[in-house]
Structures are given as structure tokens and as C-alpha cells.
Tab-separated table of C-alpha atoms and ligand atoms in Angstrom:
chain	number	residue	atom	x	y	z
A	8	MET	CA	0.000	0.000	0.000
A	9	PRO	CA	1.251	3.526	-0.733
A	10	THR	CA	3.073	5.162	2.134
A	11	ILE	CA	4.509	8.596	2.842
A	12	ALA	CA	7.540	9.023	5.080
A	13	VAL	CA	8.213	12.249	6.937
A	14	THR	CA	11.910	12.526	7.583
A	15	GLY	CA	14.658	15.049	8.214
A	16	GLY	CA	18.391	15.520	8.384
A	17	LYS	CA	18.630	16.246	12.079
A	18	GLY	CA	16.522	16.237	15.218
A	19	GLY	CA	14.487	19.295	16.150
A	20	THR	CA	13.531	20.405	12.637
A	21	GLY	CA	9.817	19.762	13.197
A	22	LYS	CA	9.611	16.407	11.433
A	23	SER	CA	7.180	14.927	13.971
A	24	THR	CA	5.031	18.082	13.965
A	25	VAL	CA	4.669	17.702	10.202
A	26	ALA	CA	3.925	13.953	10.415
A	27	VAL	CA	1.248	14.415	13.099
A	28	ASN	CA	-0.447	17.369	11.404
A	29	LEU	CA	-0.370	15.666	8.013
A	30	ALA	CA	-2.021	12.563	9.505
A	31	PHE	CA	-4.727	14.665	11.192
A	32	ALA	CA	-5.281	16.762	8.061
A	33	LEU	CA	-5.873	13.593	6.014
A	34	ALA	CA	-8.180	12.203	8.698
A	35	LYS	CA	-10.177	15.463	8.617
A	36	GLN	CA	-10.771	14.733	4.949
A	37	GLY	CA	-12.427	11.463	5.989
A	38	TYR	CA	-9.578	8.957	5.727
A	39	GLY	CA	-8.494	6.287	8.144
A	40	VAL	CA	-4.800	7.061	8.609
A	41	ASP	CA	-2.076	4.982	10.232
A	42	LEU	CA	0.570	7.226	11.757
A	43	LEU	CA	3.620	5.022	12.323
A	44	ASP	CA	6.042	6.571	14.775
A	45	LEU	CA	9.241	4.747	13.795
A	46	ASP	CA	11.566	7.234	15.444
A	47	ILE	CA	12.044	4.263	17.734
A	48	GLU	CA	14.774	5.659	19.975
A	49	CYS	CA	12.726	8.713	20.818
A	50	PRO	CA	9.094	8.413	19.682
A	51	ASN	CA	7.062	11.500	20.588
A	52	ASP	CA	4.034	11.533	18.272
A	53	SER	CA	1.859	10.430	21.191
A	54	ARG	CA	2.737	13.589	23.083
A	55	LEU	CA	2.336	15.848	20.035
A	56	SER	CA	-0.982	14.340	18.966
A	57	GLY	CA	-2.544	13.789	22.369
A	58	ILE	CA	-3.267	10.164	21.367
A	59	GLN	CA	-2.912	7.818	24.322
A	60	VAL	CA	-1.152	4.616	23.233
A	61	ASN	CA	-1.167	1.259	25.015
A	62	PRO	CA	1.337	-1.590	24.599
A	63	VAL	CA	0.146	-4.349	22.270
A	64	SER	CA	3.347	-6.277	21.729
A	65	SER	CA	6.809	-6.760	23.193
A	66	VAL	CA	9.805	-7.541	21.003
A	67	TYR	CA	12.571	-9.847	22.210
A	68	LYS	CA	16.008	-10.991	21.130
A	69	SER	CA	17.600	-14.361	21.931
A	70	VAL	CA	20.365	-14.369	24.500
A	71	PRO	CA	22.567	-17.258	25.659
A	72	VAL	CA	22.006	-18.733	29.108
A	73	ILE	CA	24.923	-20.842	30.357
A	74	ASN	CA	23.792	-24.041	32.067
A	75	ASP	CA	25.595	-26.355	34.501
A	76	LYS	CA	27.133	-28.491	31.737
A	77	CYS	CA	29.652	-25.717	31.105
A	78	THR	CA	33.264	-26.866	31.515
A	79	GLY	CA	34.807	-23.443	31.094
A	80	CYS	CA	36.561	-24.460	27.865
A	81	GLY	CA	36.233	-20.921	26.447
A	82	VAL	CA	35.262	-21.946	22.904
A	83	CYS	CA	32.160	-19.699	22.995
A	84	VAL	CA	34.188	-16.713	24.202
A	85	GLN	CA	36.573	-17.112	21.256
A	86	ALA	CA	33.700	-17.434	18.786
A	87	CYS	CA	31.715	-14.379	19.899
A	88	GLU	CA	32.592	-11.641	17.444
A	89	PRO	CA	31.176	-8.629	19.320
A	90	LYS	CA	32.996	-9.790	22.506
A	91	ALA	CA	29.783	-10.099	24.494
A	92	LEU	CA	31.177	-13.108	26.406
A	93	TYR	CA	34.111	-13.099	28.804
A	94	MET	CA	35.636	-15.493	31.335
A	95	LEU	CA	35.871	-14.541	34.983
A	96	ASN	CA	36.961	-17.030	37.636
A	97	GLU	CA	36.580	-19.816	35.023
A	98	LYS	CA	32.936	-18.907	34.446
A	99	VAL	CA	31.409	-17.503	31.269
A	100	ASN	CA	29.729	-14.105	31.647
A	101	LEU	CA	27.537	-12.215	29.222
A	102	ILE	CA	27.272	-8.483	28.510
A	103	GLU	CA	23.646	-8.470	27.307
A	104	ASP	CA	23.720	-5.006	25.734
A	105	ILE	CA	26.513	-6.054	23.342
A	106	CYS	CA	25.042	-9.455	22.492
A	107	THR	CA	23.406	-9.459	19.043
A	108	GLY	CA	21.429	-12.634	19.712
A	109	CYS	CA	23.118	-14.522	16.850
A	110	MET	CA	23.468	-17.639	19.079
A	111	LEU	CA	26.721	-18.678	17.394
A	112	CYS	CA	28.061	-19.422	20.882
A	113	GLN	CA	25.362	-22.072	21.293
A	114	LYS	CA	26.256	-23.678	17.973
A	115	VAL	CA	29.983	-23.937	18.769
A	116	CYS	CA	29.667	-25.094	22.370
A	117	PRO	CA	30.983	-28.705	22.448
A	118	PHE	CA	29.094	-29.544	25.635
A	119	ASN	CA	25.563	-28.360	24.880
A	120	ALA	CA	25.957	-25.967	27.760
A	121	ILE	CA	24.096	-22.966	26.315
A	122	ASP	CA	20.313	-22.616	26.483
A	123	THR	CA	18.272	-19.932	24.736
A	124	GLY	CA	16.934	-17.103	26.855
A	125	GLN	CA	15.072	-13.957	25.841
A	126	LYS	CA	15.627	-10.280	26.475
A	127	LYS	CA	13.056	-7.575	25.777
A	128	VAL	CA	14.379	-5.053	23.257
A	129	GLY	CA	11.310	-3.002	22.466
A	130	THR	CA	7.596	-2.390	22.578
A	131	VAL	CA	4.882	-1.601	20.065
A	132	SER	CA	1.985	0.500	21.348
A	133	VAL	CA	-1.224	1.527	19.607
A	134	GLY	CA	-3.888	4.164	20.171
A	135	GLU	CA	-6.455	5.916	18.024
A	136	VAL	CA	-8.634	8.971	17.836
A	137	ARG	CA	-11.553	9.951	15.638
A	138	VAL	CA	-11.000	13.139	13.660
A	139	GLY	CA	-14.178	14.372	11.944
A	140	SER	CA	-15.348	11.504	9.769
A	141	GLY	CA	-11.833	10.021	9.687
A	142	LYS	CA	-9.523	8.377	12.188
A	143	VAL	CA	-5.852	8.459	13.130
A	144	THR	CA	-4.345	5.236	14.448
A	145	LEU	CA	-1.001	5.881	16.074
A	146	ILE	CA	1.371	2.893	16.011
A	147	GLU	CA	4.461	3.558	18.064
A	148	GLY	CA	7.662	1.519	18.004
A	149	ARG	CA	9.924	2.045	20.991
A	150	LEU	CA	13.415	0.600	21.436
A	151	GLU	CA	14.793	-0.212	24.886
A	152	VAL	CA	17.740	1.994	25.832
A	153	GLY	CA	21.084	0.582	24.642
A	154	GLU	CA	19.550	-1.942	22.230
A	155	ASP	CA	20.082	-2.129	18.484
A	156	GLU	CA	17.180	-4.126	17.109
A	157	SER	CA	15.536	-1.568	14.870
A	158	THR	CA	14.626	-4.093	12.163
A	159	LYS	CA	12.576	-6.196	14.572
A	160	ILE	CA	10.761	-3.217	16.089
A	161	ILE	CA	9.915	-1.710	12.689
A	162	ALA	CA	8.699	-5.076	11.368
A	163	GLU	CA	6.545	-5.604	14.459
A	164	ALA	CA	5.041	-2.095	14.265
A	165	LEU	CA	4.155	-2.583	10.597
A	166	LYS	CA	2.121	-5.683	11.494
A	167	TYR	CA	-0.405	-3.407	13.226
A	168	SER	CA	-0.863	-1.116	10.226
A	169	ASN	CA	-3.986	-1.918	8.198
A	170	SER	CA	-5.224	1.439	6.913
A	171	LYS	CA	-5.034	2.456	3.289
A	172	VAL	CA	-3.213	5.687	4.140
A	173	LYS	CA	0.085	5.377	5.999
A	174	ILE	CA	2.342	8.137	7.278
A	175	ILE	CA	5.721	7.064	8.686
A	176	ASP	CA	7.546	9.405	11.043
A	177	THR	CA	11.160	8.208	10.670
A	178	ALA	CA	14.155	8.936	12.864
A	179	ALA	CA	16.308	11.884	11.779
A	180	GLY	CA	19.526	11.475	9.803
A	181	THR	CA	20.708	8.891	7.317
A	182	HIS	CA	21.538	5.942	9.597
A	183	CYS	CA	20.239	2.411	9.168
A	184	THR	CA	17.004	2.897	11.163
A	185	VAL	CA	16.072	5.737	8.797
A	186	VAL	CA	16.969	3.654	5.746
A	187	LYS	CA	14.812	0.763	6.972
A	188	ALA	CA	11.816	3.077	7.426
A	189	LEU	CA	12.375	4.870	4.106
A	190	LYS	CA	12.472	1.559	2.262
A	191	LYS	CA	8.797	1.136	3.212
A	192	ALA	CA	7.861	4.495	1.672
A	193	ASP	CA	6.727	5.510	-1.809
A	194	HIS	CA	7.335	9.192	-1.205
A	195	ALA	CA	9.159	11.284	1.407
A	196	PHE	CA	8.572	14.730	2.836
A	197	ILE	CA	12.006	15.934	3.938
A	198	VAL	CA	11.642	18.568	6.651
A	199	THR	CA	14.354	21.147	7.073
A	200	GLU	CA	14.835	24.480	8.803
A	201	PRO	CA	16.497	27.651	7.502
A	202	THR	CA	19.863	27.171	9.223
A	203	PRO	CA	23.161	26.149	7.598
A	204	PHE	CA	23.252	22.851	9.556
A	205	GLY	CA	19.600	22.130	8.847
A	206	ILE	CA	20.024	22.694	5.117
A	207	SER	CA	23.289	20.745	4.896
A	208	ASP	CA	21.862	17.727	6.775
A	209	SER	CA	18.646	17.708	4.778
A	210	MET	CA	20.641	17.583	1.534
A	211	LYS	CA	22.215	14.331	2.793
A	212	VAL	CA	18.688	12.927	3.153
A	213	VAL	CA	17.852	14.129	-0.357
A	214	GLU	CA	20.817	12.119	-1.655
A	215	LEU	CA	19.700	9.094	0.373
A	216	VAL	CA	16.112	9.069	-0.929
A	217	LYS	CA	17.406	9.492	-4.468
A	218	LYS	CA	19.625	6.432	-3.992
A	219	LEU	CA	16.652	4.492	-2.610
A	220	GLY	CA	14.528	5.549	-5.576
A	221	VAL	CA	11.943	7.261	-3.349
A	222	GLY	CA	10.237	10.417	-4.622
A	223	TYR	CA	10.465	13.442	-2.342
A	224	ASP	CA	9.446	17.009	-1.571
A	225	LEU	CA	11.303	19.452	0.632
A	226	VAL	CA	9.379	21.138	3.455
A	227	LEU	CA	10.908	24.286	4.919
A	228	ASN	CA	9.844	24.651	8.549
A	229	ARG	CA	10.128	27.813	10.681
A	230	ASP	CA	10.213	29.930	7.566
A	231	MET	CA	10.887	33.522	8.640
A	232	GLY	CA	10.435	34.860	5.129
A	233	ASN	CA	14.193	35.420	4.773
A	234	ASP	CA	15.955	34.830	1.519
A	235	VAL	CA	17.330	31.343	2.211
A	236	SER	CA	19.576	29.732	-0.348
A	237	LEU	CA	18.432	26.115	-0.755
A	238	PRO	CA	19.863	23.704	-3.344
A	239	VAL	CA	16.359	22.196	-3.691
A	240	LYS	CA	13.266	24.381	-3.936
A	241	PRO	CA	10.879	23.716	-1.039
A	242	LYS	CA	7.442	22.499	-2.059
A	243	PHE	CA	5.953	23.748	1.215
A	244	ARG	CA	6.910	26.511	3.631
A	245	ILE	CA	5.644	26.394	7.210
A	246	PRO	CA	5.879	29.852	8.763
A	247	TYR	CA	7.410	30.290	12.188
A	248	SER	CA	4.479	31.026	14.469
A	249	ARG	CA	3.671	31.230	18.141
A	250	ALA	CA	0.409	29.316	17.539
A	251	LEU	CA	2.372	26.368	16.162
A	252	VAL	CA	4.721	26.390	19.150
A	253	ASN	CA	1.721	26.467	21.492
A	254	SER	CA	0.075	23.553	19.696
A	255	TYR	CA	3.336	21.613	20.057
A	256	ILE	CA	3.433	22.301	23.796
A	257	SER	CA	-0.250	21.551	24.379
A	258	GLY	CA	-0.272	18.301	22.356
A	259	ARG	CA	-3.140	19.472	20.162
A	260	PRO	CA	-2.335	19.427	16.422
A	261	ILE	CA	-2.732	22.839	14.839
A	262	VAL	CA	-4.906	21.423	12.054
A	263	LEU	CA	-7.634	20.886	14.679
A	264	GLN	CA	-7.644	24.603	15.379
A	265	ASP	CA	-9.135	27.404	13.349
A	266	SER	CA	-5.807	28.919	12.482
A	267	PRO	CA	-4.083	30.250	9.361
A	268	GLU	CA	-1.068	28.059	10.176
A	269	ALA	CA	-3.244	24.991	9.546
A	270	ARG	CA	-3.628	25.941	5.879
A	271	VAL	CA	-0.216	24.677	4.772
A	272	PHE	CA	-0.898	21.252	6.300
A	273	GLY	CA	-4.172	21.127	4.407
A	274	GLU	CA	-2.235	21.789	1.185
A	275	MET	CA	0.281	19.143	2.157
A	276	ALA	CA	-2.558	16.665	2.749
A	277	GLU	CA	-3.984	17.428	-0.716
A	278	HIS	CA	-0.581	16.774	-2.250
A	279	ALA	CA	-0.111	13.587	-0.195
A	280	ARG	CA	-3.551	12.399	-1.240
A	281	SER	CA	-2.766	12.844	-4.912
A	282	ILE	CA	0.463	10.851	-4.431
A	283	LEU	CA	-1.048	8.147	-2.223
A	284	LEU	CA	-4.406	7.673	-3.817
A	285	GLY	CA	-4.159	9.436	-7.157
A	286	ASP	CA	-7.215	11.603	-6.439
B	17	SF4	S1	31.738	-23.333	24.914
B	17	SF4	FE1	30.196	-24.232	26.247
B	17	SF4	S2	31.351	-25.391	27.722
B	17	SF4	FE2	32.808	-24.058	26.727
B	17	SF4	S3	32.851	-22.234	28.040
B	17	SF4	FE3	31.312	-21.873	26.513
B	17	SF4	S4	29.397	-22.520	27.424
B	17	SF4	FE4	31.045	-23.397	28.615
B	18	SF4	S1	24.466	-14.799	20.888
B	18	SF4	FE1	26.098	-14.132	19.475
B	18	SF4	S2	26.633	-12.106	20.227
B	18	SF4	FE2	25.479	-13.080	21.848
B	18	SF4	S3	26.999	-13.980	23.142
B	18	SF4	FE3	26.419	-15.563	21.682
B	18	SF4	S4	27.872	-15.381	19.976
B	18	SF4	FE4	28.024	-13.528	21.221
């Protein structure tokens, strides 16, 4: 199904504000919208949208559990590439945060001394709200601190997405979590701000989406009306406004308010609709 990703070069550019308001603007037009918060290290769409989410699924990784058949031979310690195992007083110890869950140690153990345990690495939570004749379903992926299991969390979150219209709020930057989310998208809105760092980082995302073959539009947030030199012409300009800041703080999307700032999100929703649904 067609999907739009809202992404950005760095944190704090307003990416989540755009994702939330776009989802609500589409819902106001009568659509059922899945808003997937896949900024899994720091999901905050729940706070920005006021949608209360509840856990529906926990995600686990396998971890080795040494049993009493262990002889202390050290074969597993040698085999573990990320050095998650170490010997202390002739006993094998595990650093869980480093362990990738590959279970190679179990395969190489000559004494069948490693059982399979599980460690929670993340949670998927879901909540929804009716907006006019439409609905926004917020699906939030959240990674446990120190873990690196983005693929599993993203895959689990996607299982809960059934609506025809999907908006993915990705992490910021060009790292692998962003790539994994962008690979699910047909089109990206790249949010930037009128600062040298903001522009430079967003151009890296432009290069990334081009490489991935994903269509894109640039969204300039906090536009002060200055003459900003951008290598790519923004399709949308969101003016800097106190009302938008207040909506951010209060957790009530600006598109639900009778405000001129809501207009640009309405235009964005029209554009998204033509891309997603061809109407
Ligand atoms: S390979 Fe097996 S027996 Fe040898 S130290 Fe590791 S767990 Fe113990
Ligand atoms: S599961 Fe893989 S990473 Fe974890 S301790 Fe075993 S070999 Fe090392």
C-alpha cells in the first residue's frame, strides 16, 4: 500500500510536527490514517498528537544462558565476534547489551551448555482517535535503551498497520534505522529548517532518498520569510508562528484549530492524497 515518510536531516527540525499534522489533516478529509512513529529511539508523536497509546506487543532478542554443563573451555568466548562473552573465575559471563542474539556461541559449544533465553528489546503501542469523519491510528515503536534491534521493532510495528493511508515518522539522519523506514515508503517529505546545519543535513537525506529511488518534496519549517539559499526548492513553507509552538506544547495538532497556520498542512494533505491515492 502507498506510504509517505516524513523525515529530516537532524533532530528538532519539526519532522514529527509535520507527520502528526499531516495525519490529522488527512483524517479530517475522511480517511483512516495509520501514523507510524518509527523514530524508535525517541518516539514523541503520542505527546504531540494527544493520542494515548497502550502496549500491544513486546519484542525480544535471543540471549545465551549458560547451564551447569559448562566446563569453562572458552570456545564460545573465542567465537563471539562482538565480545559479548568473557571469562571470569573460570565462568562464562555475558554483557547483554553487546550481544546481538546470533546464538553462534550455542552452535559452537561442544558440551551443549548454552540454552536460549530472551531479552526484551522493544515495545509496540497503539492508540487511536476519531477526527471528523476520519480516524488516526497511532502505532508507536519504541526501542529499549542501549539496544540495536531496529529491524525487529519496525517489522513488528508494521504488522499493526492496516489502513489504506500510511504516514511514517522516521528517525532523523541517514543511519540504518532511517533507511529501513524509508524503504517502506513511496514518497518522502524531507523537513528542514532555515539554518546552515539544517540545510546541509537535509541535503544528505535528499541524496539518500534518491539512492533508494523514493520520490520526495522538501518542506521548509520555521520559515521567517528570509531569503534562504536552498539547493532544492521547497514544495511547502511552514511559517514560524507562536500558535504552532503552542500547539506543540499543548499536544493538540494545529490542524484541529481554526488557524491560518493549519492551511499549509491542508495543502500538504492534498498533495499527499494525490500521491497516495491518485485523487
Ligand atoms: S563453549 Fe560451552 S562449555 Fe565451553 S565455556 Fe562456553 S558454554 Fe562453557
Ligand atoms: S548470541 Fe552471538 S553475540 Fe550473543 S553472546 Fe552468543 S555469539 Fe556472542
